[in-house]
């Protein structure tokens, strides 16, 4: 998500049995080590948010989405539940396209990220209701997340065939050519974890991988009062704190680091000027941490912290109404319709390629 290096990992999951997995694993390890070395030696210190999502972090993220303070997931789910049929109908047969009247193209659903299928299933079920069956293409850099998603969805939703793609869509977006119409889902407000220039690049990349008539469904979180925003990223049960601190535990596990977790504190702050929630890990004391597994030619890395110094671990941008449509138009999409909840906390925007 916060790319420091290009890693190309695009292939269908069904080739997993013949693909040299150790080579992929070593690319991932190299990417991890590079990101950590760069982030912890820069000022201010930072770590990219994609590091959150190891097995423990992915589990903690699922738990966050169940916390009462974390409104985005349930709000977006409510919007999709109310509008899934219309979203599918609009994408399957856009207005003004006459040439397909007798033989409309089939719709397939491509999702960026293989998250838990809770929200996706609403759209898949609507697509099955619309055309009988649907092909679902989850795209993710994690083969294991894709396998889990495939097993669960094929088991739970009749009429859905799953064709996963292992791909780092933050760097490239290249899918097999098809005469099917694609609806790409980028929901869950994941776009908010990118700086605006990165978000613009990502949307343009997706646009260039699509053809006329294809659609993009984008879920974005909207600006609201500060207390609500901060509570969503600092829940009373401390799950988000554990999620943030798990990053250090991961560096201990995978990079031979000796972070003492109790000496760091989770911080969530609203940066009104940048319109984003920032997550940090704040050092409670002056301390030195060693990383012994970075493969620096036999040398270990020492990282010094002053008391109160932070590692910036995540940005979560919040948008003003109308901004997502502007971003979509700037990336070459035509905004079609936007849905929101009664409180206007979250927006789901459908756009298409003209
Ligand atoms: C994945 N992403 C959209 C979440 C968010 O809200 O920015 C990640 C998250 N970080 C802390 N809580 C949730």
CSV table of C-alpha atoms and ligand atoms in Angstrom, one decimal:
chain,number,residue,atom,x,y,z
A,1,UNK,CA,0.0,0.0,0.0
A,2,UNK,CA,2.9,2.3,0.7
A,3,UNK,CA,5.1,1.1,-2.1
A,4,UNK,CA,8.8,1.4,-1.6
A,5,UNK,CA,9.7,-1.1,-4.2
A,6,UNK,CA,8.2,-2.7,-7.2
A,7,UNK,CA,7.3,-6.4,-6.9
A,8,UNK,CA,5.5,-8.1,-9.7
A,9,UNK,CA,3.4,-11.0,-8.6
A,10,UNK,CA,0.6,-11.4,-11.1
A,11,UNK,CA,-0.6,-14.9,-11.9
A,12,UNK,CA,-3.7,-16.9,-11.5
A,13,UNK,CA,-4.0,-18.9,-8.3
A,14,UNK,CA,-4.6,-22.2,-10.2
A,15,UNK,CA,-0.9,-22.0,-11.3
A,16,UNK,CA,0.2,-22.0,-7.7
A,17,UNK,CA,1.1,-25.7,-7.8
A,18,UNK,CA,3.7,-25.1,-10.4
A,19,UNK,CA,4.8,-21.5,-9.6
A,20,UNK,CA,8.1,-21.3,-7.6
A,21,UNK,CA,6.6,-20.3,-4.3
A,22,UNK,CA,10.0,-19.9,-2.5
A,23,UNK,CA,10.9,-17.2,-5.0
A,24,UNK,CA,7.8,-15.3,-4.3
A,25,UNK,CA,8.4,-15.7,-0.6
A,26,UNK,CA,11.9,-14.3,-0.9
A,27,UNK,CA,10.6,-11.3,-2.9
A,28,UNK,CA,8.1,-10.6,-0.1
A,29,UNK,CA,10.8,-10.9,2.6
A,30,UNK,CA,13.0,-8.6,0.7
A,31,UNK,CA,10.2,-6.0,0.3
A,32,UNK,CA,9.5,-6.3,4.0
A,33,UNK,CA,13.1,-5.8,5.0
A,34,UNK,CA,13.6,-2.9,2.6
A,35,UNK,CA,10.5,-1.1,3.8
A,36,UNK,CA,11.4,-1.5,7.5
A,37,UNK,CA,15.0,-0.4,7.0
A,38,UNK,CA,13.9,2.7,5.1
A,39,UNK,CA,11.1,3.5,7.4
A,40,UNK,CA,12.9,3.2,10.7
A,41,UNK,CA,16.0,5.1,9.5
A,42,UNK,CA,13.9,8.0,8.1
A,43,UNK,CA,12.8,11.1,10.1
A,44,UNK,CA,10.1,11.1,11.2
A,45,UNK,CA,10.1,7.3,11.5
A,46,UNK,CA,7.4,5.5,9.6
A,47,UNK,CA,6.2,2.0,8.6
A,48,UNK,CA,3.9,1.3,5.7
A,49,UNK,CA,0.4,0.1,6.6
A,50,UNK,CA,0.6,-3.0,4.4
A,51,UNK,CA,2.8,-4.4,7.1
A,52,UNK,CA,-0.2,-4.7,9.4
A,53,UNK,CA,-1.7,-7.6,7.6
A,54,UNK,CA,0.1,-10.7,8.6
A,55,UNK,CA,-2.1,-13.5,10.0
A,56,UNK,CA,-2.5,-12.0,13.4
A,57,UNK,CA,-3.0,-8.5,12.0
A,58,UNK,CA,-5.6,-9.7,9.6
A,59,UNK,CA,-7.5,-11.4,12.4
A,60,UNK,CA,-7.3,-8.2,14.5
A,61,UNK,CA,-8.5,-6.1,11.6
A,62,UNK,CA,-11.6,-8.4,11.3
A,63,UNK,CA,-12.1,-7.8,15.0
A,64,UNK,CA,-11.9,-4.1,14.6
A,65,UNK,CA,-14.7,-4.2,12.1
A,66,UNK,CA,-16.9,-5.6,14.8
A,67,UNK,CA,-16.2,-2.9,17.4
A,68,UNK,CA,-19.1,-0.6,18.0
A,69,UNK,CA,-16.8,2.5,17.5
A,70,UNK,CA,-15.7,1.3,14.0
A,71,UNK,CA,-18.6,2.6,12.0
A,72,UNK,CA,-17.2,2.2,8.4
A,73,UNK,CA,-17.8,-1.5,7.9
A,74,UNK,CA,-21.4,-1.6,9.1
A,75,UNK,CA,-22.3,1.7,7.5
A,76,UNK,CA,-21.0,0.6,4.1
A,77,UNK,CA,-22.7,-2.8,4.5
A,78,UNK,CA,-26.0,-1.0,5.1
A,79,UNK,CA,-25.5,1.1,1.9
A,80,UNK,CA,-24.7,-2.0,-0.1
A,81,UNK,CA,-27.6,-3.9,1.3
A,82,UNK,CA,-30.0,-1.2,0.3
A,83,UNK,CA,-28.6,-0.6,-3.2
A,84,UNK,CA,-26.9,-3.9,-4.4
A,85,UNK,CA,-29.7,-4.6,-6.9
A,86,UNK,CA,-29.5,-1.1,-8.5
A,87,UNK,CA,-25.7,-1.2,-8.5
A,88,UNK,CA,-25.7,-4.5,-10.5
A,89,UNK,CA,-28.5,-3.4,-12.8
A,90,UNK,CA,-26.7,-0.1,-13.6
A,91,UNK,CA,-23.5,-1.9,-14.4
A,92,UNK,CA,-24.9,-4.8,-16.3
A,93,UNK,CA,-26.8,-2.6,-18.7
A,94,UNK,CA,-25.7,1.0,-18.6
A,95,UNK,CA,-28.2,3.5,-19.9
A,96,UNK,CA,-27.8,4.5,-23.5
A,97,UNK,CA,-26.0,1.4,-24.6
A,98,UNK,CA,-28.3,0.0,-27.3
A,99,UNK,CA,-26.2,-2.4,-29.2
A,100,UNK,CA,-26.4,-5.1,-26.5
A,101,UNK,CA,-30.1,-5.2,-26.2
A,102,UNK,CA,-30.5,-8.8,-27.5
A,103,UNK,CA,-27.4,-10.2,-26.2
A,104,UNK,CA,-26.0,-8.2,-23.2
A,105,UNK,CA,-22.5,-9.1,-22.0
A,106,UNK,CA,-22.3,-11.0,-18.8
A,107,UNK,CA,-21.1,-9.3,-15.7
A,108,UNK,CA,-18.2,-10.5,-13.7
A,109,UNK,CA,-17.1,-9.0,-10.4
A,110,UNK,CA,-13.5,-8.3,-9.7
A,111,UNK,CA,-12.5,-7.2,-6.2
A,112,UNK,CA,-9.3,-5.5,-5.1
A,113,UNK,CA,-8.3,-7.2,-1.9
A,114,UNK,CA,-9.7,-10.5,-0.7
A,115,UNK,CA,-11.3,-9.2,2.5
A,116,UNK,CA,-13.9,-11.1,4.4
A,117,UNK,CA,-16.8,-11.6,2.1
A,118,UNK,CA,-19.5,-10.0,4.3
A,119,UNK,CA,-20.1,-7.0,2.0
A,120,UNK,CA,-19.1,-8.6,-1.2
A,121,UNK,CA,-21.7,-11.3,-0.9
A,122,UNK,CA,-24.4,-8.7,-1.1
A,123,UNK,CA,-23.2,-7.8,-4.6
A,124,UNK,CA,-22.5,-11.4,-5.6
A,125,UNK,CA,-26.0,-12.4,-4.5
A,126,UNK,CA,-27.5,-9.5,-6.5
A,127,UNK,CA,-25.5,-10.5,-9.6
A,128,UNK,CA,-26.7,-14.2,-9.3
A,129,UNK,CA,-30.3,-12.9,-9.0
A,130,UNK,CA,-29.7,-10.8,-12.1
A,131,UNK,CA,-28.1,-13.3,-14.4
A,132,UNK,CA,-28.2,-16.8,-12.7
A,133,UNK,CA,-24.4,-17.2,-12.1
A,134,UNK,CA,-21.5,-14.9,-11.7
A,135,UNK,CA,-17.7,-15.2,-12.0
A,136,UNK,CA,-15.9,-13.5,-9.0
A,137,UNK,CA,-12.2,-12.5,-9.3
A,138,UNK,CA,-10.7,-11.5,-6.0
A,139,UNK,CA,-7.3,-9.9,-6.5
A,140,UNK,CA,-4.8,-9.9,-3.7
A,141,UNK,CA,-1.1,-10.1,-3.1
A,142,UNK,CA,-1.7,-12.9,-0.5
A,143,UNK,CA,-2.3,-16.3,-2.0
A,144,UNK,CA,-3.5,-17.7,1.3
A,145,UNK,CA,-6.1,-14.9,1.8
A,146,UNK,CA,-7.3,-15.7,-1.7
A,147,UNK,CA,-7.6,-19.4,-1.0
A,148,UNK,CA,-9.6,-18.7,2.1
A,149,UNK,CA,-11.9,-16.3,0.2
A,150,UNK,CA,-12.4,-18.9,-2.6
A,151,UNK,CA,-13.2,-21.7,-0.2
A,152,UNK,CA,-15.7,-19.7,1.8
A,153,UNK,CA,-17.5,-18.0,-1.1
A,154,UNK,CA,-17.9,-21.2,-3.2
A,155,UNK,CA,-19.2,-23.0,-0.1
A,156,UNK,CA,-21.6,-20.2,1.0
A,157,UNK,CA,-22.9,-18.6,-2.1
A,158,UNK,CA,-24.6,-20.7,-4.8
A,159,UNK,CA,-24.0,-19.7,-8.4
A,160,UNK,CA,-20.7,-18.0,-7.8
A,161,UNK,CA,-17.5,-19.4,-9.5
A,162,UNK,CA,-14.3,-17.9,-8.0
A,163,UNK,CA,-11.2,-17.3,-10.0
A,164,UNK,CA,-8.6,-15.6,-7.7
A,165,UNK,CA,-5.7,-13.6,-9.0
A,166,UNK,CA,-2.5,-13.1,-7.1
A,167,UNK,CA,-1.4,-9.6,-8.0
A,168,UNK,CA,-0.1,-6.5,-6.3
A,169,UNK,CA,-2.8,-4.1,-7.7
A,170,UNK,CA,-1.0,-1.1,-6.1
A,171,UNK,CA,1.6,-1.5,-8.7
A,172,UNK,CA,-0.2,-2.9,-11.7
A,173,UNK,CA,-3.6,-3.9,-12.8
A,174,UNK,CA,-3.6,-6.3,-15.6
A,175,UNK,CA,-6.3,-8.9,-15.9
A,176,UNK,CA,-7.1,-11.4,-18.6
A,177,UNK,CA,-9.0,-9.8,-21.5
A,178,UNK,CA,-12.7,-10.7,-21.6
A,179,UNK,CA,-15.8,-9.8,-23.4
A,180,UNK,CA,-17.6,-9.9,-20.1
A,181,UNK,CA,-18.3,-6.6,-18.5
A,182,UNK,CA,-16.3,-6.1,-15.3
A,183,UNK,CA,-17.5,-4.5,-12.2
A,184,UNK,CA,-14.4,-3.8,-10.1
A,185,UNK,CA,-15.0,-3.4,-6.3
A,186,UNK,CA,-12.8,-1.2,-4.3
A,187,UNK,CA,-14.8,-1.0,-1.2
A,188,UNK,CA,-14.0,-0.8,2.6
A,189,UNK,CA,-12.5,2.7,2.2
A,190,UNK,CA,-9.1,1.1,1.5
A,191,UNK,CA,-8.4,4.0,-1.0
A,192,UNK,CA,-8.2,6.2,2.2
A,193,UNK,CA,-5.0,4.5,3.2
A,194,UNK,CA,-3.2,6.1,0.3
A,195,UNK,CA,-1.9,9.6,0.0
A,196,UNK,CA,-3.9,11.6,-2.6
A,197,UNK,CA,-1.2,11.2,-5.3
A,198,UNK,CA,-1.0,7.5,-4.7
A,199,UNK,CA,-4.8,7.2,-4.8
A,200,UNK,CA,-4.9,9.0,-8.1
A,201,UNK,CA,-2.2,6.7,-9.5
A,202,UNK,CA,-4.0,3.6,-8.3
A,203,UNK,CA,-7.4,4.7,-9.8
A,204,UNK,CA,-5.7,5.6,-13.1
A,205,UNK,CA,-4.0,2.2,-13.1
A,206,UNK,CA,-7.3,0.5,-12.6
A,207,UNK,CA,-8.9,2.6,-15.3
A,208,UNK,CA,-6.3,1.7,-17.8
A,209,UNK,CA,-6.9,-2.0,-17.2
A,210,UNK,CA,-10.6,-1.7,-18.0
A,211,UNK,CA,-12.6,-1.3,-21.2
A,212,UNK,CA,-15.6,0.7,-22.3
A,213,UNK,CA,-18.7,-0.3,-20.2
A,214,UNK,CA,-16.8,-1.7,-17.3
A,215,UNK,CA,-17.5,-0.2,-13.8
A,216,UNK,CA,-15.8,0.7,-10.6
A,217,UNK,CA,-17.5,0.7,-7.2
A,218,UNK,CA,-15.6,2.8,-4.7
A,219,UNK,CA,-16.3,2.9,-1.0
A,220,UNK,CA,-15.0,6.0,0.8
A,221,UNK,CA,-15.2,7.3,4.3
A,222,UNK,CA,-16.5,10.9,4.7
A,223,UNK,CA,-15.4,13.6,7.1
A,224,UNK,CA,-17.4,13.8,10.3
A,225,UNK,CA,-16.9,15.1,13.9
A,226,UNK,CA,-13.5,14.5,15.4
A,227,UNK,CA,-14.7,12.5,18.4
A,228,UNK,CA,-16.4,9.9,16.2
A,229,UNK,CA,-13.4,9.7,14.0
A,230,UNK,CA,-10.8,9.3,16.7
A,231,UNK,CA,-12.9,6.7,18.7
A,232,UNK,CA,-13.1,4.6,15.5
A,233,UNK,CA,-9.3,4.3,15.6
A,234,UNK,CA,-8.9,4.1,19.3
A,235,UNK,CA,-11.7,1.7,20.5
A,236,UNK,CA,-12.3,1.2,24.2
A,237,UNK,CA,-11.5,-2.5,24.1
A,238,UNK,CA,-8.1,-1.7,22.7
A,239,UNK,CA,-8.4,-3.9,19.6
A,240,UNK,CA,-7.0,-1.1,17.3
A,241,UNK,CA,-4.2,-0.6,19.8
A,242,UNK,CA,-3.3,-4.3,19.5
A,243,UNK,CA,-3.6,-4.1,15.7
A,244,UNK,CA,-1.1,-1.2,15.7
A,245,UNK,CA,1.3,-2.8,18.2
A,246,UNK,CA,1.2,-6.1,16.3
A,247,UNK,CA,3.4,-4.4,13.8
A,248,UNK,CA,6.2,-4.4,16.3
A,249,UNK,CA,5.5,-7.9,17.3
A,250,UNK,CA,5.7,-8.8,13.6
A,251,UNK,CA,9.1,-7.2,13.3
A,252,UNK,CA,10.2,-9.2,16.4
A,253,UNK,CA,8.9,-12.4,14.8
A,254,UNK,CA,10.2,-11.9,11.3
A,255,UNK,CA,13.1,-9.5,11.4
A,256,UNK,CA,14.8,-10.5,14.7
A,257,UNK,CA,13.8,-7.2,16.4
A,258,UNK,CA,13.7,-6.7,20.2
A,259,UNK,CA,10.8,-4.2,20.5
A,260,UNK,CA,9.4,-4.3,24.0
A,261,UNK,CA,5.8,-3.8,23.2
A,262,UNK,CA,4.9,-2.3,26.6
A,263,UNK,CA,7.3,0.6,26.0
A,264,UNK,CA,5.2,1.8,23.0
A,265,UNK,CA,1.7,3.3,23.1
A,266,UNK,CA,-1.0,3.4,20.4
A,267,UNK,CA,-2.0,6.9,19.3
A,268,UNK,CA,-4.8,7.9,16.9
A,269,UNK,CA,-5.0,11.6,16.0
A,270,UNK,CA,-7.2,13.6,13.6
A,271,UNK,CA,-5.1,15.8,11.3
A,272,UNK,CA,-7.7,18.3,10.1
A,273,UNK,CA,-5.4,20.1,7.7
A,274,UNK,CA,-4.7,16.9,5.8
A,275,UNK,CA,-8.2,15.5,6.4
A,276,UNK,CA,-6.9,12.2,7.8
A,277,UNK,CA,-6.7,10.0,10.9
A,278,UNK,CA,-3.1,9.2,11.7
A,279,UNK,CA,-2.0,6.2,13.6
A,280,UNK,CA,1.3,6.3,15.5
A,281,UNK,CA,3.2,4.2,17.9
A,282,UNK,CA,4.7,6.4,20.6
A,283,UNK,CA,7.8,5.4,22.6
A,284,UNK,CA,7.1,5.9,26.3
A,285,UNK,CA,10.8,6.1,27.1
A,286,UNK,CA,14.2,6.9,25.4
A,287,UNK,CA,15.4,3.5,24.1
A,288,UNK,CA,17.4,1.6,21.6
A,289,UNK,CA,15.9,-1.2,19.6
A,290,UNK,CA,18.0,-3.8,17.6
A,291,UNK,CA,17.0,-5.5,14.4
A,292,UNK,CA,19.2,-8.5,13.7
A,293,UNK,CA,17.4,-10.0,10.7
A,294,UNK,CA,17.6,-7.3,8.1
A,295,UNK,CA,20.3,-9.0,6.1
A,296,UNK,CA,22.6,-6.0,6.0
A,297,UNK,CA,25.8,-7.9,5.3
A,298,UNK,CA,26.2,-9.3,8.8
A,299,UNK,CA,25.4,-5.9,10.4
A,300,UNK,CA,22.5,-5.4,12.8
A,301,UNK,CA,20.5,-2.2,12.8
A,302,UNK,CA,20.2,-0.1,15.9
A,303,UNK,CA,17.2,2.3,16.1
A,304,UNK,CA,17.2,5.0,18.7
A,305,UNK,CA,14.0,6.5,20.1
A,306,UNK,CA,13.6,9.6,22.2
A,307,UNK,CA,10.9,9.7,24.8
A,308,UNK,CA,7.6,10.6,23.0
A,309,UNK,CA,9.0,10.0,19.5
A,310,UNK,CA,6.6,8.2,17.2
A,311,UNK,CA,6.6,5.8,14.3
A,312,UNK,CA,3.8,6.9,11.9
A,313,UNK,CA,2.1,3.7,10.9
A,314,UNK,CA,-1.1,4.7,9.0
A,315,UNK,CA,-3.1,7.4,7.3
A,316,UNK,CA,-6.8,7.0,6.8
A,317,UNK,CA,-8.0,9.9,4.6
A,318,UNK,CA,-11.6,11.1,5.0
A,319,UNK,CA,-13.3,12.9,2.1
A,320,UNK,CA,-15.7,15.7,1.6
A,321,UNK,CA,-18.9,14.9,-0.3
A,322,UNK,CA,-18.2,15.3,-4.0
A,323,UNK,CA,-14.5,14.7,-3.7
A,324,UNK,CA,-14.6,10.9,-4.6
A,325,UNK,CA,-16.5,11.7,-7.8
A,326,UNK,CA,-13.8,14.3,-8.6
A,327,UNK,CA,-11.1,11.8,-8.0
A,328,UNK,CA,-12.9,9.2,-10.2
A,329,UNK,CA,-13.3,11.8,-13.0
A,330,UNK,CA,-9.7,12.8,-12.8
A,331,UNK,CA,-8.7,9.2,-13.3
A,332,UNK,CA,-10.8,8.9,-16.5
A,333,UNK,CA,-14.0,7.4,-15.1
A,334,UNK,CA,-17.5,8.8,-15.5
A,335,UNK,CA,-19.3,9.0,-12.2
A,336,UNK,CA,-22.7,7.3,-12.4
A,337,UNK,CA,-24.4,7.4,-9.0
A,338,UNK,CA,-23.4,7.8,-5.3
A,339,UNK,CA,-25.2,6.3,-2.4
A,340,UNK,CA,-24.7,7.3,1.2
A,341,UNK,CA,-26.3,6.6,4.7
A,342,UNK,CA,-28.7,8.8,6.6
A,343,UNK,CA,-25.9,10.4,8.6
A,344,UNK,CA,-23.7,10.9,5.5
A,345,UNK,CA,-20.8,9.2,7.1
A,346,UNK,CA,-19.8,7.0,4.2
A,347,UNK,CA,-20.2,7.0,0.5
A,348,UNK,CA,-20.3,4.3,-2.2
A,349,UNK,CA,-19.7,5.7,-5.7
A,350,UNK,CA,-20.3,3.8,-9.0
A,351,UNK,CA,-18.4,5.0,-12.0
A,352,UNK,CA,-18.0,3.6,-15.4
A,353,UNK,CA,-15.6,3.7,-18.3
A,354,UNK,CA,-17.3,5.6,-21.2
B,1,LIG,C1,-8.3,-1.1,5.8
B,1,LIG,N1,-8.5,0.3,6.2
B,1,LIG,C2,-9.5,0.9,5.3
B,1,LIG,C3,-8.8,0.6,7.6
B,1,LIG,C4,-9.0,2.1,7.8
B,1,LIG,O1,-10.1,2.4,8.4
B,1,LIG,O2,-8.3,2.9,7.4
B,1,LIG,C5,-7.6,0.1,8.4
B,1,LIG,C6,-7.7,0.4,9.9
B,1,LIG,N2,-6.8,0.9,10.6
B,1,LIG,C7,-7.2,1.0,11.9
B,1,LIG,N3,-8.5,0.6,11.9
B,1,LIG,C8,-8.8,0.2,10.7
